[in-house]
mmCIF file of C-alpha atoms in Angstrom:
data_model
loop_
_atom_site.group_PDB
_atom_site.id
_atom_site.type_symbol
_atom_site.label_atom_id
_atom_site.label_comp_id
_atom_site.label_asym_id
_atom_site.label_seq_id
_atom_site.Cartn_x
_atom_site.Cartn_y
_atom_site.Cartn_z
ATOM 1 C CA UNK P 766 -10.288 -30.413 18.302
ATOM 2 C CA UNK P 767 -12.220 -30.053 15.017
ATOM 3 C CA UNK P 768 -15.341 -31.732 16.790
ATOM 4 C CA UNK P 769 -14.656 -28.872 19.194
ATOM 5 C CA UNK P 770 -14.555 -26.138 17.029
ATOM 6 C CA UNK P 771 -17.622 -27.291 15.188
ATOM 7 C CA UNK P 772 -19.616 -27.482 17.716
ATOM 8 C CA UNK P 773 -18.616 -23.890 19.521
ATOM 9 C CA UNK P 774 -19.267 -22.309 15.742
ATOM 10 C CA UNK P 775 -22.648 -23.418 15.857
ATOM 11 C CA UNK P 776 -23.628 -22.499 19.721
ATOM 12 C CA UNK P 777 -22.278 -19.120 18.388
ATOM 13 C CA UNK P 778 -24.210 -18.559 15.847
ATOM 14 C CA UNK P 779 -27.012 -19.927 17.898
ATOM 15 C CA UNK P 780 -26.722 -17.370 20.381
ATOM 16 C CA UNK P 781 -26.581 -14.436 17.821
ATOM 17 C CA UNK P 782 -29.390 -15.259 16.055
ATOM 18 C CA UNK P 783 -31.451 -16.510 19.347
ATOM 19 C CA UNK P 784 -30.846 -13.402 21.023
ATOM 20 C CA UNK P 785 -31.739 -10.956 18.082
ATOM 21 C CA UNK P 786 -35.325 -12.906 16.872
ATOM 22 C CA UNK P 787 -35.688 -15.473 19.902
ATOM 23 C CA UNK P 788 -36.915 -19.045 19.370
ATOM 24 C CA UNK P 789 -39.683 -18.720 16.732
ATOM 25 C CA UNK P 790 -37.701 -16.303 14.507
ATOM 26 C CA UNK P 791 -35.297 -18.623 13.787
ATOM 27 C CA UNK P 792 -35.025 -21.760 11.281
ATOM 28 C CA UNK P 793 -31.870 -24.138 11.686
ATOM 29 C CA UNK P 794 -30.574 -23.075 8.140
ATOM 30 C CA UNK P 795 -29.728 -20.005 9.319
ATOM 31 C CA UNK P 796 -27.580 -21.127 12.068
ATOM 32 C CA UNK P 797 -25.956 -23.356 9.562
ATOM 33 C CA UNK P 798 -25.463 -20.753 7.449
ATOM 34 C CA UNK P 799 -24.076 -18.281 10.164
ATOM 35 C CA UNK P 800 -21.762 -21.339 11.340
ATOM 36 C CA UNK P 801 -20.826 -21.837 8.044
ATOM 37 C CA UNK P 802 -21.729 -25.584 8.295
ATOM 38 C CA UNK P 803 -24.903 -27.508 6.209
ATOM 39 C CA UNK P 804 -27.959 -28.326 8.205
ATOM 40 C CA UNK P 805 -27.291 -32.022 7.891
ATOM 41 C CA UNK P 806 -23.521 -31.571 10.219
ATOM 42 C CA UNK P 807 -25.675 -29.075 12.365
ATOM 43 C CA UNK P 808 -28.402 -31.867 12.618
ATOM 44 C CA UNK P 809 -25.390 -34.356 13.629
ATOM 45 C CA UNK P 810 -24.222 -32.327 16.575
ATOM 46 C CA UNK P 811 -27.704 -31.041 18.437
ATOM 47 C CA UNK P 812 -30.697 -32.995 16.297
ATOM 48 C CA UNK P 813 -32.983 -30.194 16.663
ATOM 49 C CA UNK P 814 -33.347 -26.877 17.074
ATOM 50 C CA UNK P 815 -35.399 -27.156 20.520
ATOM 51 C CA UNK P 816 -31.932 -28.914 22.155
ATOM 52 C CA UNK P 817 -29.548 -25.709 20.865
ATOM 53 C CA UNK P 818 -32.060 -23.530 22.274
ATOM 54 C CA UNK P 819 -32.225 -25.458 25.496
ATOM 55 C CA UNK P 820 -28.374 -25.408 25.701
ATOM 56 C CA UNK P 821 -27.892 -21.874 24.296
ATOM 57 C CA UNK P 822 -30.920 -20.561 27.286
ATOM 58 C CA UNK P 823 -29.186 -22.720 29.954
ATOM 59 C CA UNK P 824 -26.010 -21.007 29.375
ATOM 60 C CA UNK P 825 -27.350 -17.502 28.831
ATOM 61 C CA UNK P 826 -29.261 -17.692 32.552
ATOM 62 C CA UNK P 827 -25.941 -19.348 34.271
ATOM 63 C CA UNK P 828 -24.236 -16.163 32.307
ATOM 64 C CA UNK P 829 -26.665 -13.842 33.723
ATOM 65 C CA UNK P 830 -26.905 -15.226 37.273
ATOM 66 C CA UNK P 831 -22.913 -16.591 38.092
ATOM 67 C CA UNK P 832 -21.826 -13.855 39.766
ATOM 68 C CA UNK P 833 -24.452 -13.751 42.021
ATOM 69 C CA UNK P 834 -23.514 -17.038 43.518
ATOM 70 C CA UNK P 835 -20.357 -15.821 44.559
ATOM 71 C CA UNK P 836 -22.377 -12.944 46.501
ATOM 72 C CA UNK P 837 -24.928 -14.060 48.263
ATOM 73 C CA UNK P 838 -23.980 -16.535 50.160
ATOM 74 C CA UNK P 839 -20.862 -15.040 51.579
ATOM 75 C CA UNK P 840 -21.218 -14.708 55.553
ATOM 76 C CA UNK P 841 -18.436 -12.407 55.905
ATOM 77 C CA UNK P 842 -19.663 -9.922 53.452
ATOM 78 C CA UNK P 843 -21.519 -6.900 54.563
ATOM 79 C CA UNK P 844 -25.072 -6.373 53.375
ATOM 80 C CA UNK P 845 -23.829 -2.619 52.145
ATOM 81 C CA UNK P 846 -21.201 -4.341 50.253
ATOM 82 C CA UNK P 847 -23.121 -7.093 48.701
ATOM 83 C CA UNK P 848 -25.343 -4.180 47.191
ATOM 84 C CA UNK P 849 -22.786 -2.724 45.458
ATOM 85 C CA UNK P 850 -21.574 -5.961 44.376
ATOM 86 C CA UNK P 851 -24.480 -7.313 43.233
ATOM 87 C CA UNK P 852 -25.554 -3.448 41.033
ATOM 88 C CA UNK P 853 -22.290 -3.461 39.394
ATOM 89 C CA UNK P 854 -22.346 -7.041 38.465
ATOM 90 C CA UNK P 855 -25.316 -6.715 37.035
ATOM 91 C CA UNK P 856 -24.555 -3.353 34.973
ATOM 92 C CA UNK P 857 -21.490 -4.836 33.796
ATOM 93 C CA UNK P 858 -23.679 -8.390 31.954
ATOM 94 C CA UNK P 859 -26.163 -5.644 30.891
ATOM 95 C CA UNK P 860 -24.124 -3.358 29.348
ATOM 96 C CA UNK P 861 -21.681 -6.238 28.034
ATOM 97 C CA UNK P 862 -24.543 -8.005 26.524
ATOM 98 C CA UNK P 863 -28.151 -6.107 26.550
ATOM 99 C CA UNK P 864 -29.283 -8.563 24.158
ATOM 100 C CA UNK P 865 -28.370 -11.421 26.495
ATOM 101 C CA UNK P 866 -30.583 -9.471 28.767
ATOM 102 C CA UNK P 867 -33.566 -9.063 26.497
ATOM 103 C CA UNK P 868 -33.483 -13.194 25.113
ATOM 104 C CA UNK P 869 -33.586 -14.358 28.764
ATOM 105 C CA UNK P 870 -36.463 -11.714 29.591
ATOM 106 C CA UNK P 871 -38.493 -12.429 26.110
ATOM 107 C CA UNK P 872 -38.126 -16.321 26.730
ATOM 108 C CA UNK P 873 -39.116 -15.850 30.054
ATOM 109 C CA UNK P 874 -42.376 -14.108 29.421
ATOM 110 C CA UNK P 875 -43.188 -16.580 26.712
ATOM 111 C CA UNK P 876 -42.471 -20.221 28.170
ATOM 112 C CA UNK P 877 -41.461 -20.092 31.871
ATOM 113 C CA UNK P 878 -42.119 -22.809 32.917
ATOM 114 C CA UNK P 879 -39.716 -24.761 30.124
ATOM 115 C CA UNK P 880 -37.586 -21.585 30.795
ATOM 116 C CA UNK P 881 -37.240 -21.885 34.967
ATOM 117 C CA UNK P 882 -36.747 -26.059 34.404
ATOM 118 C CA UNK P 883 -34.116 -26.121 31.699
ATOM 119 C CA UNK P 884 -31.892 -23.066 34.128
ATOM 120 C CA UNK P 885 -31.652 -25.656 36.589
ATOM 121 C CA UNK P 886 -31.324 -22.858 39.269
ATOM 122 C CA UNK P 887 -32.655 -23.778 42.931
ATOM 123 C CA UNK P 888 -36.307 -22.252 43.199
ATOM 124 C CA UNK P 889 -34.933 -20.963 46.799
ATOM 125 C CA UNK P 890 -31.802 -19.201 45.032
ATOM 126 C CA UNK P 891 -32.531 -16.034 46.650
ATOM 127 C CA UNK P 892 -35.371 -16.697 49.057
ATOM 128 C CA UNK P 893 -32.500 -18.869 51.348
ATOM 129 C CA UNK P 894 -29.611 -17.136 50.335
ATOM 130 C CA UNK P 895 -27.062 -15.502 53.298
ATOM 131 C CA UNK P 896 -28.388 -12.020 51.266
ATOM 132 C CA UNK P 897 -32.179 -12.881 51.940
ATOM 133 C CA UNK P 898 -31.452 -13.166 55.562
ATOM 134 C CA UNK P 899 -29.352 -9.946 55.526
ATOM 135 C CA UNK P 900 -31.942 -8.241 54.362
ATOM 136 C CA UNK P 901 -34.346 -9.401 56.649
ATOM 137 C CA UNK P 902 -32.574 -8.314 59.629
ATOM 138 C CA UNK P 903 -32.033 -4.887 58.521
ATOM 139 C CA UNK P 904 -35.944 -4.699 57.762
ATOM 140 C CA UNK P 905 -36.682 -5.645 60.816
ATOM 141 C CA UNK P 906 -33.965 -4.077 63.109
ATOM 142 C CA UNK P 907 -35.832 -0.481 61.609
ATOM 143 C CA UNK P 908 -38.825 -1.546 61.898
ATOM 144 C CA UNK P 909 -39.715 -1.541 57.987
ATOM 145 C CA UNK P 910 -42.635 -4.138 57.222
ATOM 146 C CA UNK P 911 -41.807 -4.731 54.069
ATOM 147 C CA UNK P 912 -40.816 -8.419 52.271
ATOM 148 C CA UNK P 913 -36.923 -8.552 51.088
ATOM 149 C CA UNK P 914 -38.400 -9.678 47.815
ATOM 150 C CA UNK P 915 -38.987 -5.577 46.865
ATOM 151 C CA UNK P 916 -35.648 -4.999 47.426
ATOM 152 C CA UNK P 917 -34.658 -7.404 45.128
ATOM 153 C CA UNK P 918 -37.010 -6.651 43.115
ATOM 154 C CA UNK P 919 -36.076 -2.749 43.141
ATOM 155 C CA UNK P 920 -32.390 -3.698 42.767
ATOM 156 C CA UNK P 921 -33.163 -5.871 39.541
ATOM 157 C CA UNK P 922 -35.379 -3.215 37.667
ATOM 158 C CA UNK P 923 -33.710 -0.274 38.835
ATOM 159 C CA UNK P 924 -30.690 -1.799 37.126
ATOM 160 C CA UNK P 925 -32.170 -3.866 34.214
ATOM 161 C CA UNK P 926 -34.958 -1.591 32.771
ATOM 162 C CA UNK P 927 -32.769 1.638 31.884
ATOM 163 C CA UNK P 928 -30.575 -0.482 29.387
ATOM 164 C CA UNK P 929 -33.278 -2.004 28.035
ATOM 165 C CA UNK P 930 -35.395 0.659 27.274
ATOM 166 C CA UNK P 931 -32.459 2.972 26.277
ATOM 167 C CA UNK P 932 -33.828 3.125 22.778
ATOM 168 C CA UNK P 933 -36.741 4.660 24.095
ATOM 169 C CA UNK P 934 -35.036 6.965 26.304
ATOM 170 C CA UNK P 935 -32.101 8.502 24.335
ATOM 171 C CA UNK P 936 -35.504 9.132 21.818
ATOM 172 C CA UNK P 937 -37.214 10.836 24.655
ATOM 173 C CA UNK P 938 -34.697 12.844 26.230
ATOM 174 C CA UNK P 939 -32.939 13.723 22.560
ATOM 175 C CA UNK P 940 -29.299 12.112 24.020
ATOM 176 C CA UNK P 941 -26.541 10.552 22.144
ATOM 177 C CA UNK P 942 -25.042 6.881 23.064
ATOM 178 C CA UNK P 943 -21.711 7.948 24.999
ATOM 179 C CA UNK P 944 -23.900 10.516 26.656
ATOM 180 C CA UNK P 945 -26.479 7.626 27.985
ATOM 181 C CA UNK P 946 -23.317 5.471 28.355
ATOM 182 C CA UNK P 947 -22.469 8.150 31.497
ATOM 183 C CA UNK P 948 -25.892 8.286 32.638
ATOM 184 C CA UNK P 949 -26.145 4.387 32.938
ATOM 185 C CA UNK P 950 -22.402 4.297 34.861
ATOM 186 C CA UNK P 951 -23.809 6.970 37.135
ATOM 187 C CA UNK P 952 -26.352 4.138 38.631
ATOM 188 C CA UNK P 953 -23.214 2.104 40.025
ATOM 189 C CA UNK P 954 -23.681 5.159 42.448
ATOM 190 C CA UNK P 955 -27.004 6.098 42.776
ATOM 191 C CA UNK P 956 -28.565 2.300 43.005
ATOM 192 C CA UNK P 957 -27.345 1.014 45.546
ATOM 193 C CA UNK P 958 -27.149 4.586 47.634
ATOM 194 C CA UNK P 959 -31.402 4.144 46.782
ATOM 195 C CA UNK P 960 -31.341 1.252 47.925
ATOM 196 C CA UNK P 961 -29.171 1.546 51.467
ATOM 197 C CA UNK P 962 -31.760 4.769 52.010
ATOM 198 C CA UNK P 963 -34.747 2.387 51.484
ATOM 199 C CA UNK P 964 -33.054 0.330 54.144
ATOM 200 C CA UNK P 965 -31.877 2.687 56.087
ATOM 201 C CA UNK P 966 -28.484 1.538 56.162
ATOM 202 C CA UNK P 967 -26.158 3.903 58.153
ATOM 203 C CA UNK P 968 -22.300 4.012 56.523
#
């Protein structure tokens, strides 16, 4: 149990600091020091910082992306439904944990190839997926000749890129945090009714 308990401080602390200054910003003492461990025990447990990042980034991904394997590949699941599904799954990680969010995205743009290998997810996730195909046929039974991939696309950033550029915003437009907080649960709404319009989906 105390093996246990070790080794979930240190993953914590781990994430914390990953997540606030990413992979270069931070030195193993400080996730000793945060875990309240020496570097030596911390050294014991993971022998380097590249392995707890590799652990900490394969968890944050399978964080980010669980819920969508429920979704997707669900055959008796409307395509309306899995929209709304899929938008309010992925407001409630962002909004949980927008630094999550950011890590992922930051580690992304700066190693992704180590960053795509170490998630371990399928590279046909999507492009296979129940959802894909659902899309697909509702493209092409209106006649839209467009590829599925910008509605994902759309669905992802329309979702995403409000939390995390709400700094930014609440600057801009001069509004307070609870006052954001209602614009952001507004888009469990407005999303996917965007997105049924760009599809054309009658309900």
């Amino acid at each position: 149990m105390e093996h246990d308990s070790t080794e979930l401080k240190i993953k914590e602390a781990a994430r914390k600091l990953f997540q606030e200054k990413g992979f270069e910003g931070v030195r193993t003492r400080e996730i000793a020091e945060m875990a309240g461990i020496n570097s030596a025990l911390l050294h014991y447990y993971f022998r380097s910082k590249e392995k707890l990042f590799r652990i900490i980034m394969n968890e944050s991904i399978q964080e980010m992306f669980a819920f969508l394997q429920q979704i997707i590949n669900e055959p008796s699941t409307s395509l309306s439904h899995k929209i709304d599904e899929i938008v309010n799954g992925y407001l409630n990680v962002v909004l949980a944990t927008p630094n999550l969010v950011l890590f992922v995205l930051n580690e992304l743009y700066a190693n992704p190839k180590l960053l795509i290998k170490e998630s371990k997810i399928p590279s046909k996730f999507l492009s296979d997926s129940y959802f894909s195909r659902q899309i697909m046929e509702q493209l092409e039974a209106q006649s839209i000749a467009i590829s599925p991939l910008h509605i994902v696309m759309n669905m992802i950033s329309l979702t995403v890129m409000p939390v995390i550029a709400a700094p930014l915003a609440k600057h801009l437009y001069n509004i307070e945090d609870d006052n954001f907080r209602q614009l952001i649960e507004q888009r469990r709404t407005l999303i996917p009714l965007w997105i049924k319009e760009m599809l054309q989906i009658e309900e």
